[in-house]
Every structure is written in C-alpha cells, then in structure tokens.
PDB file of C-alpha atoms in Angstrom:
ATOM      1  CA  MET A 744     154.575 164.209 279.911  1.00 44.00           C
ATOM      2  CA  ILE A 745     154.846 160.856 278.029  1.00 51.00           C
ATOM      3  CA  GLU A 746     158.430 159.701 277.822  1.00 54.00           C
ATOM      4  CA  GLN A 747     158.027 156.194 276.414  1.00 69.00           C
ATOM      5  CA  ARG A 748     156.846 155.723 272.951  1.00 90.00           C
ATOM      6  CA  ILE A 749     153.833 153.288 273.290  1.00 95.00           C
ATOM      7  CA  LEU A 750     153.438 150.117 271.252  1.00 95.00           C
ATOM      8  CA  TYR A 751     151.610 147.210 271.503  1.00 95.00           C
ATOM      9  CA  ASP A 752     153.652 144.992 273.242  1.00 95.00           C
ATOM     10  CA  ASN A 753     154.658 147.795 276.258  1.00 94.00           C
ATOM     11  CA  PHE A 754     150.942 149.113 276.143  1.00 96.00           C
ATOM     12  CA  THR A 755     150.071 149.366 279.993  1.00 94.00           C
ATOM     13  CA  ASP A 756     147.135 152.184 279.978  1.00 95.00           C
ATOM     14  CA  ASP A 757     145.425 155.120 278.115  1.00 96.00           C
ATOM     15  CA  PRO A 758     148.172 157.830 278.772  1.00 94.00           C
ATOM     16  CA  PHE A 759     145.583 160.609 278.572  1.00 95.00           C
ATOM     17  CA  LYS A 760     143.473 158.706 281.233  1.00 90.00           C
ATOM     18  CA  ASN A 761     143.524 161.273 283.900  1.00 87.00           C
ATOM     19  CA  GLN A 762     143.998 164.438 282.110  1.00 90.00           C
ATOM     20  CA  ARG A 763     140.922 166.660 281.547  1.00 89.00           C
ATOM     21  CA  PHE A 764     140.912 168.425 278.517  1.00 93.00           C
ATOM     22  CA  THR A 765     139.395 172.107 278.510  1.00 93.00           C
ATOM     23  CA  ASP A 766     140.199 172.847 274.952  1.00 95.00           C
ATOM     24  CA  GLU A 767     137.266 173.892 272.156  1.00 95.00           C
ATOM     25  CA  THR A 768     138.136 169.926 270.582  1.00 97.00           C
ATOM     26  CA  LYS A 769     137.727 167.770 273.867  1.00 96.00           C
ATOM     27  CA  GLY A 770     141.352 166.903 273.588  1.00 97.00           C
ATOM     28  CA  ALA A 771     140.857 165.640 269.912  1.00 97.00           C
ATOM     29  CA  LEU A 772     143.706 168.019 269.082  1.00 97.00           C
ATOM     30  CA  PRO A 773     146.444 167.788 271.577  1.00 97.00           C
ATOM     31  CA  VAL A 774     145.707 163.873 271.357  1.00 97.00           C
ATOM     32  CA  LEU A 775     146.715 164.310 267.710  1.00 98.00           C
ATOM     33  CA  GLN A 776     149.264 166.364 268.025  1.00 97.00           C
ATOM     34  CA  TRP A 777     150.653 163.703 270.071  1.00 96.00           C
ATOM     35  CA  ALA A 778     150.002 161.039 267.948  1.00 97.00           C
ATOM     36  CA  TYR A 779     152.123 162.588 264.826  1.00 97.00           C
ATOM     37  CA  GLU A 780     155.103 163.761 267.254  1.00 96.00           C
ATOM     38  CA  THR A 781     155.627 160.345 268.674  1.00 96.00           C
ATOM     39  CA  TYR A 782     154.668 158.021 265.616  1.00 96.00           C
ATOM     40  CA  GLY A 783     155.444 160.470 262.454  1.00 94.00           C
ATOM     41  CA  ASN A 784     154.253 159.583 259.430  1.00 91.00           C
ATOM     42  CA  SER A 785     153.731 155.812 260.145  1.00 95.00           C
ATOM     43  CA  VAL A 786     150.310 156.491 262.137  1.00 97.00           C
ATOM     44  CA  VAL A 787     147.371 155.753 259.846  1.00 97.00           C
ATOM     45  CA  TYR A 788     143.909 157.483 259.801  1.00 97.00           C
ATOM     46  CA  ALA A 789     141.487 154.682 259.014  1.00 95.00           C
ATOM     47  CA  CYS A 790     138.444 156.703 257.562  1.00 96.00           C
ATOM     48  CA  SER A 791     135.107 155.895 256.531  1.00 93.00           C
ATOM     49  CA  PHE A 792     134.135 159.474 255.210  1.00 97.00           C
ATOM     50  CA  GLY A 793     131.259 159.675 257.844  1.00 94.00           C
ATOM     51  CA  ALA A 794     130.631 162.788 259.454  1.00 95.00           C
ATOM     52  CA  GLU A 795     133.402 162.186 262.372  1.00 96.00           C
ATOM     53  CA  GLY A 796     135.606 161.459 259.474  1.00 96.00           C
ATOM     54  CA  ILE A 797     135.089 164.622 258.086  1.00 98.00           C
ATOM     55  CA  VAL A 798     136.061 166.041 261.542  1.00 98.00           C
ATOM     56  CA  LEU A 799     139.011 164.338 261.851  1.00 98.00           C
ATOM     57  CA  VAL A 800     140.291 164.689 258.714  1.00 98.00           C
ATOM     58  CA  ASP A 801     140.480 168.787 259.027  1.00 98.00           C
ATOM     59  CA  LEU A 802     141.927 168.040 262.253  1.00 98.00           C
ATOM     60  CA  ILE A 803     144.390 165.897 260.888  1.00 98.00           C
ATOM     61  CA  ALA A 804     145.234 167.828 258.316  1.00 98.00           C
ATOM     62  CA  LYS A 805     145.951 170.968 260.889  1.00 97.00           C
ATOM     63  CA  VAL A 806     148.600 169.058 262.812  1.00 97.00           C
ATOM     64  CA  GLN A 807     150.107 166.782 259.907  1.00 97.00           C
ATOM     65  CA  PRO A 808     149.301 168.093 256.394  1.00 97.00           C
ATOM     66  CA  GLU A 809     150.665 165.128 254.365  1.00 97.00           C
ATOM     67  CA  ALA A 810     148.963 162.362 256.381  1.00 97.00           C
ATOM     68  CA  THR A 811     147.831 159.044 255.751  1.00 97.00           C
ATOM     69  CA  ILE A 812     144.398 158.549 255.181  1.00 98.00           C
ATOM     70  CA  VAL A 813     142.654 155.035 253.894  1.00 97.00           C
ATOM     71  CA  PHE A 814     139.116 154.308 253.241  1.00 97.00           C
ATOM     72  CA  LEU A 815     138.271 150.690 252.935  1.00 96.00           C
ATOM     73  CA  ASP A 816     136.796 150.693 249.305  1.00 96.00           C
ATOM     74  CA  THR A 817     134.991 147.604 249.708  1.00 95.00           C
ATOM     75  CA  GLY A 818     132.879 148.091 245.860  1.00 95.00           C
ATOM     76  CA  VAL A 819     129.491 148.627 247.242  1.00 95.00           C
ATOM     77  CA  HIS A 820     129.793 151.891 249.121  1.00 95.00           C
ATOM     78  CA  PHE A 821     126.619 154.588 248.346  1.00 95.00           C
ATOM     79  CA  LYS A 822     127.575 156.689 245.456  1.00 97.00           C
ATOM     80  CA  GLU A 823     127.735 159.860 247.661  1.00 97.00           C
ATOM     81  CA  THR A 824     130.891 158.621 249.352  1.00 97.00           C
ATOM     82  CA  TYR A 825     132.601 158.448 246.641  1.00 97.00           C
ATOM     83  CA  GLU A 826     131.651 161.604 245.529  1.00 98.00           C
ATOM     84  CA  LEU A 827     132.527 162.730 248.799  1.00 98.00           C
ATOM     85  CA  ILE A 828     135.819 161.702 248.954  1.00 98.00           C
ATOM     86  CA  GLU A 829     136.451 163.346 245.364  1.00 98.00           C
ATOM     87  CA  LYS A 830     135.638 166.824 246.835  1.00 98.00           C
ATOM     88  CA  VAL A 831     137.719 166.108 250.220  1.00 98.00           C
ATOM     89  CA  LYS A 832     140.992 165.582 247.911  1.00 98.00           C
ATOM     90  CA  ILE A 833     140.286 168.648 246.236  1.00 98.00           C
ATOM     91  CA  LYS A 834     140.073 170.600 249.643  1.00 98.00           C
ATOM     92  CA  TYR A 835     143.091 168.814 251.232  1.00 98.00           C
ATOM     93  CA  PRO A 836     145.504 168.142 248.252  1.00 98.00           C
ATOM     94  CA  SER A 837     148.407 167.479 250.194  1.00 98.00           C
ATOM     95  CA  LEU A 838     146.719 164.223 252.594  1.00 98.00           C
ATOM     96  CA  ASN A 839     147.427 160.997 251.224  1.00 97.00           C
ATOM     97  CA  ILE A 840     144.060 159.476 250.626  1.00 98.00           C
ATOM     98  CA  GLN A 841     144.360 156.111 249.580  1.00 97.00           C
ATOM     99  CA  LEU A 842     141.361 153.626 248.911  1.00 97.00           C
ATOM    100  CA  LYS A 843     142.348 150.322 249.609  1.00 97.00           C
ATOM    101  CA  LYS A 844     140.431 147.420 247.792  1.00 96.00           C
ATOM    102  CA  PRO A 845     139.959 143.304 248.671  1.00 96.00           C
ATOM    103  CA  LYS A 846     141.971 140.958 247.189  1.00 95.00           C
ATOM    104  CA  LEU A 847     138.966 139.639 246.098  1.00 95.00           C
ATOM    105  CA  THR A 848     136.794 141.447 243.506  1.00 96.00           C
ATOM    106  CA  LEU A 849     132.595 141.353 243.732  1.00 95.00           C
ATOM    107  CA  GLU A 850     132.710 139.061 241.251  1.00 95.00           C
ATOM    108  CA  GLU A 851     135.410 136.306 242.421  1.00 96.00           C
ATOM    109  CA  GLN A 852     133.557 136.706 245.696  1.00 95.00           C
ATOM    110  CA  ALA A 853     130.319 135.633 244.217  1.00 96.00           C
ATOM    111  CA  LYS A 854     131.895 132.860 242.517  1.00 96.00           C
ATOM    112  CA  LYS A 855     133.504 131.401 245.740  1.00 95.00           C
ATOM    113  CA  TYR A 856     131.108 132.101 248.391  1.00 94.00           C
ATOM    114  CA  GLY A 857     127.857 133.088 246.423  1.00 93.00           C
ATOM    115  CA  PRO A 858     125.921 135.992 245.144  1.00 93.00           C
ATOM    116  CA  GLU A 859     125.612 139.415 247.355  1.00 91.00           C
ATOM    117  CA  LEU A 860     127.043 137.430 250.139  1.00 93.00           C
ATOM    118  CA  TRP A 861     126.209 140.205 252.448  1.00 89.00           C
ATOM    119  CA  LYS A 862     122.208 138.982 252.820  1.00 88.00           C
ATOM    120  CA  THR A 863     123.550 135.644 254.239  1.00 88.00           C
ATOM    121  CA  GLU A 864     126.843 136.220 255.537  1.00 89.00           C
ATOM    122  CA  PRO A 865     127.345 139.646 256.747  1.00 89.00           C
ATOM    123  CA  ASP A 866     130.052 139.001 258.638  1.00 89.00           C
ATOM    124  CA  LEU A 867     132.075 136.926 256.728  1.00 92.00           C
ATOM    125  CA  CYS A 868     131.575 139.996 254.036  1.00 92.00           C
ATOM    126  CA  CYS A 869     132.742 142.481 256.283  1.00 91.00           C
ATOM    127  CA  PHE A 870     135.767 139.970 257.578  1.00 91.00           C
ATOM    128  CA  LEU A 871     136.378 139.772 253.567  1.00 94.00           C
ATOM    129  CA  ARG A 872     136.046 143.284 252.347  1.00 94.00           C
ATOM    130  CA  LYS A 873     137.311 145.288 255.443  1.00 92.00           C
ATOM    131  CA  ILE A 874     138.910 143.569 257.751  1.00 91.00           C
ATOM    132  CA  ARG A 875     141.268 141.566 255.875  1.00 94.00           C
ATOM    133  CA  PRO A 876     142.257 144.836 253.549  1.00 95.00           C
ATOM    134  CA  LEU A 877     142.790 146.616 256.954  1.00 93.00           C
ATOM    135  CA  GLU A 878     145.050 143.836 258.463  1.00 93.00           C
ATOM    136  CA  GLU A 879     147.058 144.544 255.003  1.00 95.00           C
ATOM    137  CA  VAL A 880     147.378 148.260 255.741  1.00 95.00           C
ATOM    138  CA  LEU A 881     148.323 148.177 259.452  1.00 94.00           C
ATOM    139  CA  TYR A 882     150.798 145.057 259.187  1.00 92.00           C
ATOM    140  CA  GLY A 883     153.358 146.338 261.190  1.00 92.00           C
ATOM    141  CA  VAL A 884     151.911 149.578 261.931  1.00 95.00           C
ATOM    142  CA  PRO A 885     152.527 150.695 264.980  1.00 96.00           C
ATOM    143  CA  ALA A 886     149.191 153.051 265.652  1.00 97.00           C
ATOM    144  CA  TRP A 887     146.293 153.984 263.745  1.00 97.00           C
ATOM    145  CA  ILE A 888     143.544 156.548 264.017  1.00 97.00           C
ATOM    146  CA  SER A 889     139.643 155.875 264.430  1.00 95.00           C
ATOM    147  CA  GLY A 890     136.639 158.119 264.922  1.00 94.00           C
ATOM    148  CA  LEU A 891     134.964 156.363 267.513  1.00 92.00           C
ATOM    149  CA  ARG A 892     132.900 158.203 269.868  1.00 92.00           C
ATOM    150  CA  ARG A 893     132.040 156.650 273.363  1.00 91.00           C
ATOM    151  CA  GLU A 894     128.089 158.121 272.895  1.00 87.00           C
ATOM    152  CA  GLN A 895     127.898 156.038 269.417  1.00 78.00           C
ATOM    153  CA  SER A 896     127.019 152.453 270.878  1.00 74.00           C
ATOM    154  CA  PRO A 897     127.180 150.516 273.917  1.00 79.00           C
ATOM    155  CA  SER A 898     130.251 148.365 272.996  1.00 76.00           C
ATOM    156  CA  ARG A 899     132.031 151.924 272.722  1.00 81.00           C
ATOM    157  CA  LYS A 900     131.180 153.224 275.609  1.00 85.00           C
ATOM    158  CA  ASN A 901     134.570 152.564 277.373  1.00 87.00           C
ATOM    159  CA  THR A 902     136.619 153.478 274.540  1.00 93.00           C
ATOM    160  CA  ASP A 903     139.893 155.666 275.383  1.00 95.00           C
ATOM    161  CA  PHE A 904     141.956 158.053 273.866  1.00 97.00           C
ATOM    162  CA  VAL A 905     144.979 155.443 273.553  1.00 97.00           C
ATOM    163  CA  ASN A 906     143.802 151.900 273.314  1.00 96.00           C
ATOM    164  CA  LYS A 907     145.790 148.454 273.322  1.00 95.00           C
ATOM    165  CA  ASP A 908     144.035 146.948 270.171  1.00 93.00           C
ATOM    166  CA  GLU A 909     144.158 142.881 270.308  1.00 91.00           C
ATOM    167  CA  ARG A 910     142.571 142.991 266.612  1.00 87.00           C
ATOM    168  CA  PHE A 911     144.914 144.540 264.519  1.00 90.00           C
ATOM    169  CA  LYS A 912     148.380 144.398 267.800  1.00 92.00           C
ATOM    170  CA  SER A 913     148.578 147.593 266.909  1.00 95.00           C
ATOM    171  CA  ILE A 914     147.846 151.007 268.980  1.00 97.00           C
ATOM    172  CA  LYS A 915     144.443 152.216 268.133  1.00 97.00           C
ATOM    173  CA  ILE A 916     143.962 156.318 268.544  1.00 98.00           C
ATOM    174  CA  CYS A 917     140.574 157.712 269.159  1.00 97.00           C
ATOM    175  CA  PRO A 918     140.648 161.582 269.541  1.00 97.00           C
ATOM    176  CA  LEU A 919     137.062 162.006 269.415  1.00 97.00           C
ATOM    177  CA  ILE A 920     135.803 159.797 272.240  1.00 95.00           C
ATOM    178  CA  TYR A 921     134.290 162.783 274.289  1.00 94.00           C
ATOM    179  CA  TRP A 922     132.128 164.162 271.364  1.00 96.00           C
ATOM    180  CA  THR A 923     128.892 164.556 270.965  1.00 94.00           C
ATOM    181  CA  TRP A 924     126.764 164.265 267.794  1.00 93.00           C
ATOM    182  CA  GLU A 925     126.073 167.800 268.396  1.00 95.00           C
ATOM    183  CA  ASP A 926     129.403 168.853 268.639  1.00 97.00           C
ATOM    184  CA  VAL A 927     130.335 166.798 265.304  1.00 97.00           C
ATOM    185  CA  TRP A 928     127.962 169.114 263.446  1.00 96.00           C
ATOM    186  CA  SER A 929     128.648 172.201 264.957  1.00 98.00           C
ATOM    187  CA  TYR A 930     132.058 171.810 264.018  1.00 98.00           C
ATOM    188  CA  ILE A 931     131.537 170.665 260.240  1.00 98.00           C
ATOM    189  CA  ARG A 932     129.142 173.728 260.057  1.00 98.00           C
ATOM    190  CA  GLN A 933     131.246 176.277 261.683  1.00 98.00           C
ATOM    191  CA  ASN A 934     133.975 175.499 259.423  1.00 98.00           C
ATOM    192  CA  GLU A 935     132.008 174.763 256.409  1.00 98.00           C
ATOM    193  CA  LEU A 936     133.068 171.459 255.603  1.00 98.00           C
ATOM    194  CA  PRO A 937     132.123 168.912 253.277  1.00 98.00           C
ATOM    195  CA  TYR A 938     130.053 165.940 254.246  1.00 98.00           C
ATOM    196  CA  ASN A 939     128.058 163.007 252.665  1.00 97.00           C
ATOM    197  CA  ILE A 940     124.658 164.341 251.777  1.00 96.00           C
ATOM    198  CA  LEU A 941     122.900 161.391 252.752  1.00 94.00           C
ATOM    199  CA  HIS A 942     123.137 162.751 256.612  1.00 93.00           C
ATOM    200  CA  ASP A 943     120.800 165.272 255.578  1.00 93.00           C
ATOM    201  CA  GLN A 944     118.264 162.010 254.371  1.00 92.00           C
ATOM    202  CA  GLY A 945     118.357 159.995 257.850  1.00 89.00           C
ATOM    203  CA  TYR A 946     121.525 158.246 257.208  1.00 88.00           C
ATOM    204  CA  PRO A 947     123.599 159.139 260.719  1.00 87.00           C
ATOM    205  CA  SER A 948     125.882 155.929 260.283  1.00 85.00           C
ATOM    206  CA  ILE A 949     126.685 155.324 256.500  1.00 91.00           C
ATOM    207  CA  GLY A 950     128.565 152.337 255.419  1.00 90.00           C
ATOM    208  CA  CYS A 951     128.034 149.641 252.281  1.00 92.00           C
ATOM    209  CA  GLU A 952     125.349 150.351 250.247  1.00 91.00           C
ATOM    210  CA  PRO A 953     123.132 147.307 250.745  1.00 88.00           C
ATOM    211  CA  CYS A 954     123.456 147.231 254.739  1.00 88.00           C
ATOM    212  CA  THR A 955     122.862 150.394 255.381  1.00 87.00           C
ATOM    213  CA  LEU A 956     119.385 151.962 255.759  1.00 81.00           C
ATOM    214  CA  PRO A 957     117.942 155.416 257.583  1.00 82.00           C
ATOM    215  CA  VAL A 958     117.077 155.941 260.984  1.00 79.00           C
ATOM    216  CA  THR A 959     113.904 157.106 262.665  1.00 66.00           C
ATOM    217  CA  ASP A 960     115.245 156.600 266.243  1.00 62.00           C
ATOM    218  CA  PRO A 961     117.905 159.430 266.796  1.00 59.00           C
ATOM    219  CA  ASN A 962     118.946 157.369 269.982  1.00 60.00           C
ATOM    220  CA  ASN A 963     120.250 154.885 268.191  1.00 62.00           C
ATOM    221  CA  GLN A 964     122.747 155.859 265.416  1.00 62.00           C
ATOM    222  CA  ARG A 965     123.362 152.536 264.219  1.00 53.00           C
ATOM    223  CA  ALA A 966     120.310 151.210 264.142  1.00 58.00           C
ATOM    224  CA  GLY A 967     120.245 151.103 260.067  1.00 57.00           C
ATOM    225  CA  ARG A 968     123.539 149.389 259.861  1.00 59.00           C
ATOM    226  CA  TRP A 969     123.006 145.554 258.924  1.00 54.00           C
ATOM    227  CA  ALA A 970     119.316 145.376 259.738  1.00 54.00           C
ATOM    228  CA  GLY A 971     117.743 142.602 260.305  1.00 51.00           C
ATOM    229  CA  PHE A 972     121.005 140.527 261.863  1.00 54.00           C
ATOM    230  CA  ASN A 973     121.898 140.783 265.112  1.00 51.00           C
ATOM    231  CA  LYS A 974     125.331 143.035 264.320  1.00 47.00           C
ATOM    232  CA  ILE A 975     125.772 146.408 264.905  1.00 50.00           C
ATOM    233  CA  GLU A 976     129.906 146.241 264.251  1.00 48.00           C
ATOM    234  CA  CYS A 977     131.502 145.333 261.486  1.00 49.00           C
ATOM    235  CA  GLY A 978     134.216 143.842 263.777  1.00 46.00           C
ATOM    236  CA  LEU A 979     136.974 146.407 262.835  1.00 56.00           C
ATOM    237  CA  HIS A 980     136.277 147.590 266.421  1.00 48.00           C
ATOM    238  CA  THR A 981     136.270 144.300 268.563  1.00 54.00           C
ATOM    239  CA  PRO A 982     138.453 141.782 269.183  1.00 54.00           C
ATOM    240  CA  ALA A 983     139.155 138.719 267.184  1.00 55.00           C
ATOM    241  CA  ASN A 984     138.208 135.585 268.388  1.00 50.00           C
TER     242      ASN A 984
END
C-alpha cells in the first residue's frame, strides 16, 4: 500500500518497482487508478494521439471520464491527426480535451528565427512549439501521464511506472511501459478504437508533418522522426540541460 502522496520533492523510487502485474493491461489500469486516486483531477495526460495515446485515452476514460487531456498543437501536425482528435472528442464527450498552442504563431516564429525553423534548428523548434507550451501546462501540476513504452527506443528502456521528471519538476506516470507494439494494436482492434490512418501507411510514430517520414525498418519505430538529424526525441522526455 502506498501511503505517502508522491511529489517531485519527496520522490525516492517508483512505488510499483517490485510489483509484477498479471492483469491483461500489464499494470496500466491499476497504475492509472492509483494516479487518479492520488492526484485527482490535477493529473494531466499529455497526449500525442498516436497508437499508444489512443489506448491510454480509452483506459483513462474508464478510470476518470472527465480527465484532462492536452495535445500540444504545434500548428504543423498532419491533417489526419486533427481529424482523429475530432473523432476522439465525439467518442469520449466527457473528457476535457485541450489543444495547447505555442505563444508564437508560425508567422511570428518565422519572422524571429527564420522560415521553416524545423529544417535548420529542430531542437529550437521543438522547444518553442512543444516544450515551452508543456511547461506552461504543467506549471504547478503535481503529476502528468505519458504513453512511453520501454521497447520504443534505447532512451526509453529504463522508464518506470512512476518517474521523477527533472524536465518539468513533476511526477511522470507511464502506464504502458511493459506493452509491446503488438499489445497496443491488439487492444485497439479488440476495442474497435479510432486511430490515425497514417499508421496504416508506414508511420508507427507520428509527430509534426515536416519532421515525420514513413519507416521501412519495423525494429526502429522512431527512425522516421527528424530524418537527417542526430535527433530521436523532441525533448519532452529528456532532462533539461
């Protein structure tokens, strides 16, 4: 039993570290139940609306039908992503789905930093259009939820259910750490969930349109992100320098 409310300042370790879940969600549902029992409506799910995101939206709706879900709307996402968000809003009308935009419009960003910043300085573009907006969303928030899975990339292989988030000075909860790509799609199909049709066109990981390409290597799901740059993360899941 977890007695103390885990916060950034008193975090010591993942309270579920030694637990071996045998339920069909591989611990995701129990961890979400704990999250909303512990933090209530103050917990935020930052959702990209990829395949993992759709699974978590469905699981969260079972636990907290009025949960807050935030999508970082950079302004350069695929139209298919925006179409999916509208479908999700219809399917889960009680969820509080918010689209968080950066303070700078694309026109203002181009005027200040040059056109198509993602082509010249993708790290700066991600900072302006994703990291800074999420900083604003998570300011003062004790915990947030992410769809990270351990098998996604080497940088994510040590992710726990409950993590001390040095980037946003919060607690990051990752219910899907033990799920495989096959688990994700099995859940989507069994529950007939809507999903981004780009997944059927070779896009396992979907981000902003200018920085996302289809993938030919099924063992490297993030190979299509920021192709041509030494970059596989936008920075949301890496510590601040």
